[in-house]
Amino acid sequence: MKTQIVKVSLENPEYNIIHIAAEILKIGGLVAFPTETVYGLGADAFNPDAVRRVFEAKNRPQDNPLIVHISDYNQLMEITDFIPEVGKIITNAFWPGPLTIVVKASKFIPTVVTGGMETVAVRMPKNKVALKLIDSLGKPIVGPSANLSGKPSPTTAEHVYQDLNGKIDLILDAGPTEIGVESTVVDITVQPPLILRFGGLTREKIEQLIGDVETTEDLKYIRRSPGTRYRHYAPEAKVVLVERGDALTFNRLVQKYIDEGFKVGYIVYSDEIKPDKNLVGKIVSKDIEIYAKELFQSLRDLDMQNVDVILVESVEAKGIGTAIMDRLIKASKP
Ligand code: TXA
Ligand code: MG
């Protein structure tokens, strides 16, 4: 299969391009599309064969369910029979945006979308290309991150191409994504709501609106969100975390890995840590939101430079920093 990349305007998506993309989805094809978080791999959510192809292209385990993307509140009615009050409140406040809610699945949702679970994840992305694409198809689309399963999520069309060239029909390229980490997944079938995955919408913002929520870490749940079971967000290189500002440990580890014959890379941001000029790596922004935006790109860039080990400076686990640390800890798991 030949994978086409087509540039599309983020502000005024060209009608003819969106139309072609929707036609591909209509006949069961796969189209990667931008969202405000990361690029997604789109297929008609009500076409089980098309959804199956999404799993194949990504090499994704069958029991890891997909997020259904909508452009209009009316589409929720085909997806679930019941939205709890708290769901209405948070979606009103944060949609379109980096929030995914988990609700009871309606009988219309194909089993392959939910991996056989009784619940389904839904979100309304804040990106005109994504919204117009769904409008043009006239139906919700599934949208897992458009990377190979286990790799860092794609924040540019180029990343999608690296992972999925030859496996999908089309990539809509609207430039780098705004947020850079995936949506926050919140299970609202339980009370209090349970954050299954930290992401672009912070816990603090959710709690300001609806009061205390729980997280899978609080509860030591591991199996609640199937996706969190797998090694994830991982570059080829080994990721090693270093405490914030701990130059001593950083330098010691650099030396240790070099002595062992490894090529060492880094991602750091604080003034304390000053990597040697011979090392490859990235000094990312101290602004945590910009760090989030650059994280997956930085991991992929270092892979391209064939490093064996990436030393990454930790960030404080608050705000979007919680999502960053979640990804880094997962990436650092052997
Ligand atoms: O920002 C995002 O959410 C991106 C963009 C493209 O929208 N999409 C994305 O999808 O990150 P994906 O498939 O890479 O991650 C979906 C996560 C997985 O951890 C999955 O296990 C979880 O959501 N999930 C999906 N359906 C679920 C359900 N019914 N119950 C619990 N977790 C669910
Ligand atoms: Mg993913």
Short mmCIF file of C-alpha atoms and ligand atoms in Angstrom, two decimals:
data_model
loop_
_atom_site.label_atom_id
_atom_site.label_comp_id
_atom_site.label_asym_id
_atom_site.label_seq_id
_atom_site.Cartn_x
_atom_site.Cartn_y
_atom_site.Cartn_z
CA MET A 1 0.00 0.00 0.00
CA LYS A 2 1.24 3.49 -0.80
CA THR A 3 0.85 5.95 2.06
CA GLN A 4 0.18 9.52 0.97
CA ILE A 5 0.99 12.55 3.10
CA VAL A 6 -1.12 15.60 2.34
CA LYS A 7 -0.66 19.01 3.96
CA VAL A 8 -3.84 20.54 5.31
CA SER A 9 -4.48 23.90 6.92
CA LEU A 10 -5.00 23.78 10.68
CA GLU A 11 -7.07 26.96 10.71
CA ASN A 12 -9.10 26.44 7.53
CA PRO A 13 -8.94 22.78 6.53
CA GLU A 14 -9.41 22.60 2.76
CA TYR A 15 -12.79 21.12 1.91
CA ASN A 16 -11.53 18.91 -0.93
CA ILE A 17 -8.80 17.34 1.19
CA ILE A 18 -11.16 16.57 4.06
CA HIS A 19 -13.65 15.18 1.55
CA ILE A 20 -11.09 12.77 0.05
CA ALA A 21 -10.03 11.64 3.52
CA ALA A 22 -13.65 11.00 4.52
CA GLU A 23 -14.21 9.01 1.31
CA ILE A 24 -11.28 6.78 2.27
CA LEU A 25 -12.79 6.23 5.72
CA LYS A 26 -16.17 5.50 4.14
CA ILE A 27 -14.77 2.52 2.24
CA GLY A 28 -13.00 1.16 5.31
CA GLY A 29 -9.60 2.80 4.81
CA LEU A 30 -7.21 4.24 7.40
CA VAL A 31 -6.40 7.95 7.70
CA ALA A 32 -4.00 9.43 10.23
CA PHE A 33 -5.19 12.82 11.46
CA PRO A 34 -3.94 15.56 13.77
CA THR A 35 -5.51 16.29 17.14
CA GLU A 36 -4.44 18.84 19.75
CA THR A 37 -2.69 16.07 21.72
CA VAL A 38 -1.00 13.67 19.28
CA TYR A 39 -1.77 12.29 15.81
CA GLY A 40 -4.50 9.63 15.72
CA LEU A 41 -5.09 6.70 13.38
CA GLY A 42 -8.64 7.12 12.12
CA ALA A 43 -11.12 4.52 10.93
CA ASP A 44 -14.92 4.37 10.83
CA ALA A 45 -15.81 3.34 14.39
CA PHE A 46 -18.86 1.42 13.17
CA ASN A 47 -16.97 -0.63 10.58
CA PRO A 48 -15.45 -3.63 12.42
CA ASP A 49 -13.22 -4.60 9.47
CA ALA A 50 -11.74 -1.13 9.30
CA VAL A 51 -11.17 -1.12 13.06
CA ARG A 52 -9.48 -4.50 12.83
CA ARG A 53 -7.09 -3.00 10.28
CA VAL A 54 -6.16 -0.30 12.81
CA PHE A 55 -5.04 -2.99 15.26
CA GLU A 56 -3.04 -4.71 12.52
CA ALA A 57 -1.33 -1.53 11.30
CA LYS A 58 -0.27 -0.57 14.83
CA ASN A 59 0.49 -4.14 15.87
CA ARG A 60 -1.71 -3.47 18.86
CA PRO A 61 -2.92 -6.17 21.26
CA GLN A 62 -6.62 -6.94 20.58
CA ASP A 63 -7.61 -6.40 24.19
CA ASN A 64 -6.44 -2.78 24.29
CA PRO A 65 -9.58 -0.77 23.45
CA LEU A 66 -9.74 2.34 21.29
CA ILE A 67 -11.02 5.85 21.91
CA VAL A 68 -14.02 6.87 19.81
CA HIS A 69 -13.73 10.47 18.56
CA ILE A 70 -16.82 12.60 18.04
CA SER A 71 -17.42 16.06 16.63
CA ASP A 72 -20.92 16.60 17.93
CA TYR A 73 -22.74 15.83 21.22
CA ASN A 74 -25.53 14.08 19.24
CA GLN A 75 -23.07 11.36 18.28
CA LEU A 76 -22.85 10.39 21.95
CA MET A 77 -26.30 8.82 21.69
CA GLU A 78 -25.07 6.03 19.41
CA ILE A 79 -22.14 5.38 21.73
CA THR A 80 -23.74 5.21 25.15
CA ASP A 81 -27.25 5.17 26.63
CA PHE A 82 -26.24 7.00 29.74
CA ILE A 83 -23.98 9.91 30.66
CA PRO A 84 -23.78 10.46 34.43
CA GLU A 85 -24.29 14.05 35.62
CA VAL A 86 -20.58 14.45 36.34
CA GLY A 87 -19.91 13.50 32.71
CA LYS A 88 -22.12 16.33 31.49
CA ILE A 89 -20.28 18.77 33.74
CA ILE A 90 -16.76 17.83 32.69
CA THR A 91 -17.51 17.48 29.00
CA ASN A 92 -19.25 20.86 28.99
CA ALA A 93 -16.17 22.39 30.56
CA PHE A 94 -13.39 20.57 28.70
CA TRP A 95 -14.72 19.48 25.30
CA PRO A 96 -13.51 19.92 22.72
CA GLY A 97 -10.19 19.21 24.41
CA PRO A 98 -7.73 16.68 25.85
CA LEU A 99 -10.29 14.77 27.95
CA THR A 100 -11.48 11.21 27.28
CA ILE A 101 -14.38 9.84 29.29
CA VAL A 102 -15.10 6.16 29.84
CA VAL A 103 -18.82 5.36 29.87
CA LYS A 104 -21.05 2.30 29.47
CA ALA A 105 -20.97 1.16 25.83
CA SER A 106 -24.18 1.00 23.80
CA LYS A 107 -25.02 -2.18 21.93
CA PHE A 108 -24.14 -0.47 18.64
CA ILE A 109 -20.42 -0.23 19.37
CA PRO A 110 -18.50 -3.06 17.66
CA THR A 111 -16.81 -5.42 20.12
CA VAL A 112 -13.45 -4.90 18.43
CA VAL A 113 -13.51 -1.20 19.46
CA THR A 114 -13.93 -1.98 23.17
CA GLY A 115 -11.83 -5.13 23.24
CA GLY A 116 -14.92 -6.82 24.64
CA MET A 117 -15.24 -4.47 27.63
CA GLU A 118 -18.63 -3.16 28.72
CA THR A 119 -17.35 0.39 28.63
CA VAL A 120 -16.20 2.65 25.83
CA ALA A 121 -13.85 5.63 25.79
CA VAL A 122 -15.00 8.82 24.00
CA ARG A 123 -13.51 12.20 23.29
CA MET A 124 -14.14 15.35 21.27
CA PRO A 125 -10.76 16.62 20.04
CA LYS A 126 -9.95 20.31 19.76
CA ASN A 127 -8.60 20.38 16.24
CA LYS A 128 -10.48 21.61 13.19
CA VAL A 129 -9.02 18.99 10.87
CA ALA A 130 -10.18 16.19 13.17
CA LEU A 131 -13.60 17.72 13.75
CA LYS A 132 -14.21 18.38 10.03
CA LEU A 133 -13.11 14.88 9.14
CA ILE A 134 -15.64 13.37 11.56
CA ASP A 135 -18.32 15.77 10.30
CA SER A 136 -17.59 14.88 6.71
CA LEU A 137 -17.82 11.14 7.41
CA GLY A 138 -20.95 11.85 9.44
CA LYS A 139 -19.93 9.26 12.01
CA PRO A 140 -17.51 8.88 14.92
CA ILE A 141 -14.01 7.56 14.19
CA VAL A 142 -11.68 5.50 16.33
CA GLY A 143 -8.37 7.20 17.02
CA PRO A 144 -5.58 5.45 18.82
CA SER A 145 -2.28 7.30 18.68
CA ALA A 146 -0.88 6.77 15.17
CA ASN A 147 2.37 5.05 16.25
CA LEU A 148 3.46 1.44 16.28
CA SER A 149 2.28 -0.07 19.55
CA GLY A 150 4.84 0.61 22.28
CA LYS A 151 6.62 3.48 20.51
CA PRO A 152 6.41 7.15 21.56
CA SER A 153 3.18 8.73 20.29
CA PRO A 154 3.47 10.80 17.11
CA THR A 155 3.40 14.57 17.42
CA THR A 156 4.13 15.21 13.73
CA ALA A 157 3.03 13.66 10.42
CA GLU A 158 6.66 12.65 9.94
CA HIS A 159 6.51 10.46 13.07
CA VAL A 160 3.39 8.76 11.72
CA TYR A 161 5.17 8.12 8.45
CA GLN A 162 8.20 6.62 10.25
CA ASP A 163 5.97 4.07 11.98
CA LEU A 164 3.13 3.39 9.56
CA ASN A 165 4.39 4.01 6.02
CA GLY A 166 2.94 1.34 3.73
CA LYS A 167 0.31 0.30 6.27
CA ILE A 168 -2.24 3.10 6.02
CA ASP A 169 -3.83 5.07 3.17
CA LEU A 170 -3.35 8.70 4.09
CA ILE A 171 -1.71 11.04 6.59
CA LEU A 172 -3.22 14.50 7.03
CA ASP A 173 -0.34 16.81 7.94
CA ALA A 174 -1.32 19.94 9.87
CA GLY A 175 2.08 20.46 11.52
CA PRO A 176 3.23 19.59 15.06
CA THR A 177 0.50 19.00 17.65
CA GLU A 178 -0.17 21.62 20.28
CA ILE A 179 -0.05 19.66 23.55
CA GLY A 180 2.26 16.75 22.76
CA VAL A 181 0.99 14.18 25.28
CA GLU A 182 -2.23 12.21 24.95
CA SER A 183 -5.61 13.01 26.45
CA THR A 184 -6.46 12.39 30.10
CA VAL A 185 -8.67 9.31 30.39
CA VAL A 186 -11.30 9.47 33.14
CA ASP A 187 -13.62 6.61 34.07
CA ILE A 188 -16.94 8.21 35.07
CA THR A 189 -18.79 4.94 35.58
CA VAL A 190 -17.42 4.96 39.14
CA GLN A 191 -17.79 7.49 41.94
CA PRO A 192 -15.56 9.35 42.53
CA PRO A 193 -14.34 9.43 38.91
CA LEU A 194 -11.09 7.59 38.33
CA ILE A 195 -8.20 8.92 36.24
CA LEU A 196 -6.99 5.95 34.19
CA ARG A 197 -4.31 7.85 32.29
CA PHE A 198 -2.75 11.22 33.05
CA GLY A 199 -2.63 13.48 30.03
CA GLY A 200 -3.13 16.93 28.57
CA LEU A 201 -5.91 17.91 30.99
CA THR A 202 -4.47 18.19 34.49
CA ARG A 203 -5.88 16.50 37.59
CA GLU A 204 -5.89 19.92 39.26
CA LYS A 205 -8.25 21.38 36.64
CA ILE A 206 -10.61 18.42 36.88
CA GLU A 207 -10.68 18.58 40.69
CA GLN A 208 -11.31 22.33 40.68
CA LEU A 209 -14.51 21.61 38.81
CA ILE A 210 -15.87 18.34 40.21
CA GLY A 211 -13.98 17.81 43.48
CA ASP A 212 -11.66 14.95 44.37
CA VAL A 213 -11.00 12.22 41.86
CA GLU A 214 -9.04 9.03 42.30
CA THR A 215 -6.19 7.73 40.20
CA THR A 216 -5.12 4.20 39.40
CA GLU A 217 -1.97 4.90 41.39
CA ASP A 218 -3.97 5.74 44.51
CA LEU A 219 -5.87 2.52 44.15
CA LYS A 220 -3.04 0.35 42.88
CA TYR A 221 -5.29 -0.72 40.04
CA ILE A 222 -3.29 -2.06 37.19
CA ARG A 223 -5.88 -3.63 35.02
CA ARG A 224 -8.39 -0.81 34.81
CA SER A 225 -7.03 0.70 31.64
CA PRO A 226 -5.74 -2.06 29.43
CA GLY A 227 -3.30 0.25 27.64
CA THR A 228 -1.40 0.96 30.81
CA ARG A 229 -0.39 -2.70 31.14
CA TYR A 230 2.03 -2.61 28.27
CA ARG A 231 5.51 -1.20 27.90
CA HIS A 232 4.80 2.10 26.32
CA TYR A 233 6.16 5.34 24.93
CA ALA A 234 9.49 3.67 24.66
CA PRO A 235 12.26 4.57 22.25
CA GLU A 236 14.70 1.86 21.14
CA ALA A 237 17.26 3.22 23.59
CA LYS A 238 17.19 2.47 27.31
CA VAL A 239 15.68 5.38 29.25
CA VAL A 240 17.25 6.19 32.64
CA LEU A 241 15.70 8.81 34.92
CA VAL A 242 17.81 11.24 36.94
CA GLU A 243 16.45 13.41 39.76
CA ARG A 244 15.87 17.06 38.94
CA GLY A 245 19.09 19.07 39.15
CA ASP A 246 21.18 16.08 40.27
CA ALA A 247 24.29 16.85 38.22
CA LEU A 248 26.43 14.51 40.31
CA THR A 249 24.38 11.44 39.45
CA PHE A 250 23.96 12.60 35.87
CA ASN A 251 27.72 12.89 35.34
CA ARG A 252 28.40 9.64 37.17
CA LEU A 253 25.90 7.78 34.96
CA VAL A 254 27.25 9.35 31.78
CA GLN A 255 30.72 8.09 32.71
CA LYS A 256 29.45 4.65 33.71
CA TYR A 257 27.61 4.07 30.43
CA ILE A 258 30.48 5.42 28.35
CA ASP A 259 32.87 3.12 30.19
CA GLU A 260 30.56 0.24 29.38
CA GLY A 261 30.86 1.15 25.70
CA PHE A 262 27.42 2.71 25.20
CA LYS A 263 26.49 5.77 23.19
CA VAL A 264 24.81 8.14 25.64
CA GLY A 265 22.15 10.76 24.95
CA TYR A 266 20.27 13.10 27.26
CA ILE A 267 17.12 15.17 27.76
CA VAL A 268 17.65 17.80 30.47
CA TYR A 269 16.45 21.29 31.29
CA SER A 270 17.80 22.65 34.58
CA ASP A 271 20.77 24.98 34.92
CA GLU A 272 22.56 22.57 37.25
CA ILE A 273 23.04 19.86 34.65
CA LYS A 274 25.49 20.82 31.93
CA PRO A 275 26.09 17.93 29.56
CA ASP A 276 29.42 17.59 27.83
CA LYS A 277 29.56 18.95 24.28
CA ASN A 278 30.43 15.53 22.88
CA LEU A 279 27.15 14.03 24.02
CA VAL A 280 24.06 14.13 21.83
CA GLY A 281 20.85 15.29 23.38
CA LYS A 282 18.40 18.02 23.93
CA ILE A 283 18.15 20.81 26.45
CA VAL A 284 14.40 21.19 26.65
CA SER A 285 12.41 24.10 27.99
CA LYS A 286 11.96 24.69 31.72
CA ASP A 287 8.41 25.60 30.81
CA ILE A 288 6.68 22.34 31.57
CA GLU A 289 4.04 22.78 28.85
CA ILE A 290 6.73 23.20 26.21
CA TYR A 291 8.62 20.23 27.65
CA ALA A 292 5.45 18.14 27.22
CA LYS A 293 5.19 19.28 23.63
CA GLU A 294 8.78 18.34 22.86
CA LEU A 295 9.07 15.09 24.83
CA PHE A 296 8.09 12.46 22.25
CA GLN A 297 9.93 14.31 19.48
CA SER A 298 13.08 14.35 21.62
CA LEU A 299 12.87 10.61 22.32
CA ARG A 300 12.44 9.89 18.62
CA ASP A 301 15.27 12.24 17.63
CA LEU A 302 17.66 10.47 19.98
CA ASP A 303 16.67 7.12 18.51
CA MET A 304 17.51 8.46 15.07
CA GLN A 305 20.98 9.25 16.40
CA ASN A 306 21.33 5.64 17.52
CA VAL A 307 22.06 6.26 21.17
CA ASP A 308 21.95 3.25 23.47
CA VAL A 309 20.98 5.07 26.65
CA ILE A 310 19.01 8.27 27.20
CA LEU A 311 19.49 10.00 30.55
CA VAL A 312 16.36 12.02 31.25
CA GLU A 313 15.98 14.65 33.96
CA SER A 314 12.81 14.17 36.02
CA VAL A 315 10.19 16.88 36.43
CA GLU A 316 7.90 17.65 39.34
CA ALA A 317 4.78 15.49 39.16
CA LYS A 318 2.22 18.27 39.16
CA GLY A 319 0.13 19.81 36.40
CA ILE A 320 1.09 18.34 33.06
CA GLY A 321 4.33 17.21 34.74
CA THR A 322 2.31 14.26 36.08
CA ALA A 323 1.67 13.11 32.51
CA ILE A 324 5.33 13.63 31.57
CA MET A 325 6.57 11.57 34.52
CA ASP A 326 3.99 8.87 33.82
CA ARG A 327 5.33 8.51 30.25
CA LEU A 328 8.97 8.62 31.36
CA ILE A 329 8.52 6.03 34.08
CA LYS A 330 6.78 3.74 31.60
CA ALA A 331 9.47 4.33 29.00
CA SER A 332 12.17 3.49 31.54
CA LYS A 333 10.67 0.10 32.43
CA PRO A 334 12.74 -2.74 31.01
O1 TXA B 1 -4.98 12.04 22.99
C1 TXA B 1 -5.41 10.92 22.76
O2 TXA B 1 -6.17 10.32 23.53
C2 TXA B 1 -5.00 10.25 21.44
C3 TXA B 1 -5.55 11.11 20.29
C4 TXA B 1 -5.25 10.54 18.94
O3 TXA B 1 -6.93 11.31 20.47
N1 TXA B 1 -5.43 8.91 21.38
C5 TXA B 1 -4.87 7.94 22.15
O4 TXA B 1 -5.41 6.66 21.97
O5 TXA B 1 -3.98 8.16 22.93
P1 TXA B 1 -4.66 5.36 22.47
O6 TXA B 1 -5.44 4.24 21.86
O7 TXA B 1 -3.24 5.43 22.11
O8 TXA B 1 -4.88 5.32 24.00
C6 TXA B 1 -6.17 5.05 24.53
C7 TXA B 1 -6.08 4.70 25.99
C8 TXA B 1 -5.45 3.35 26.20
O9 TXA B 1 -4.66 3.39 27.38
C9 TXA B 1 -6.66 2.44 26.37
O10 TXA B 1 -6.37 1.28 27.10
C10 TXA B 1 -7.61 3.35 27.11
O11 TXA B 1 -7.42 4.61 26.50
N2 TXA B 1 -9.01 2.93 26.92
C11 TXA B 1 -9.73 2.91 25.78
N3 TXA B 1 -10.96 2.43 26.00
C12 TXA B 1 -11.05 2.15 27.33
C13 TXA B 1 -12.07 1.62 28.18
N4 TXA B 1 -13.25 1.28 27.71
N5 TXA B 1 -11.78 1.48 29.48
C14 TXA B 1 -10.58 1.83 29.97
N6 TXA B 1 -9.57 2.33 29.22
C15 TXA B 1 -9.80 2.48 27.92
MG MG B 2 -1.26 5.12 22.26
#
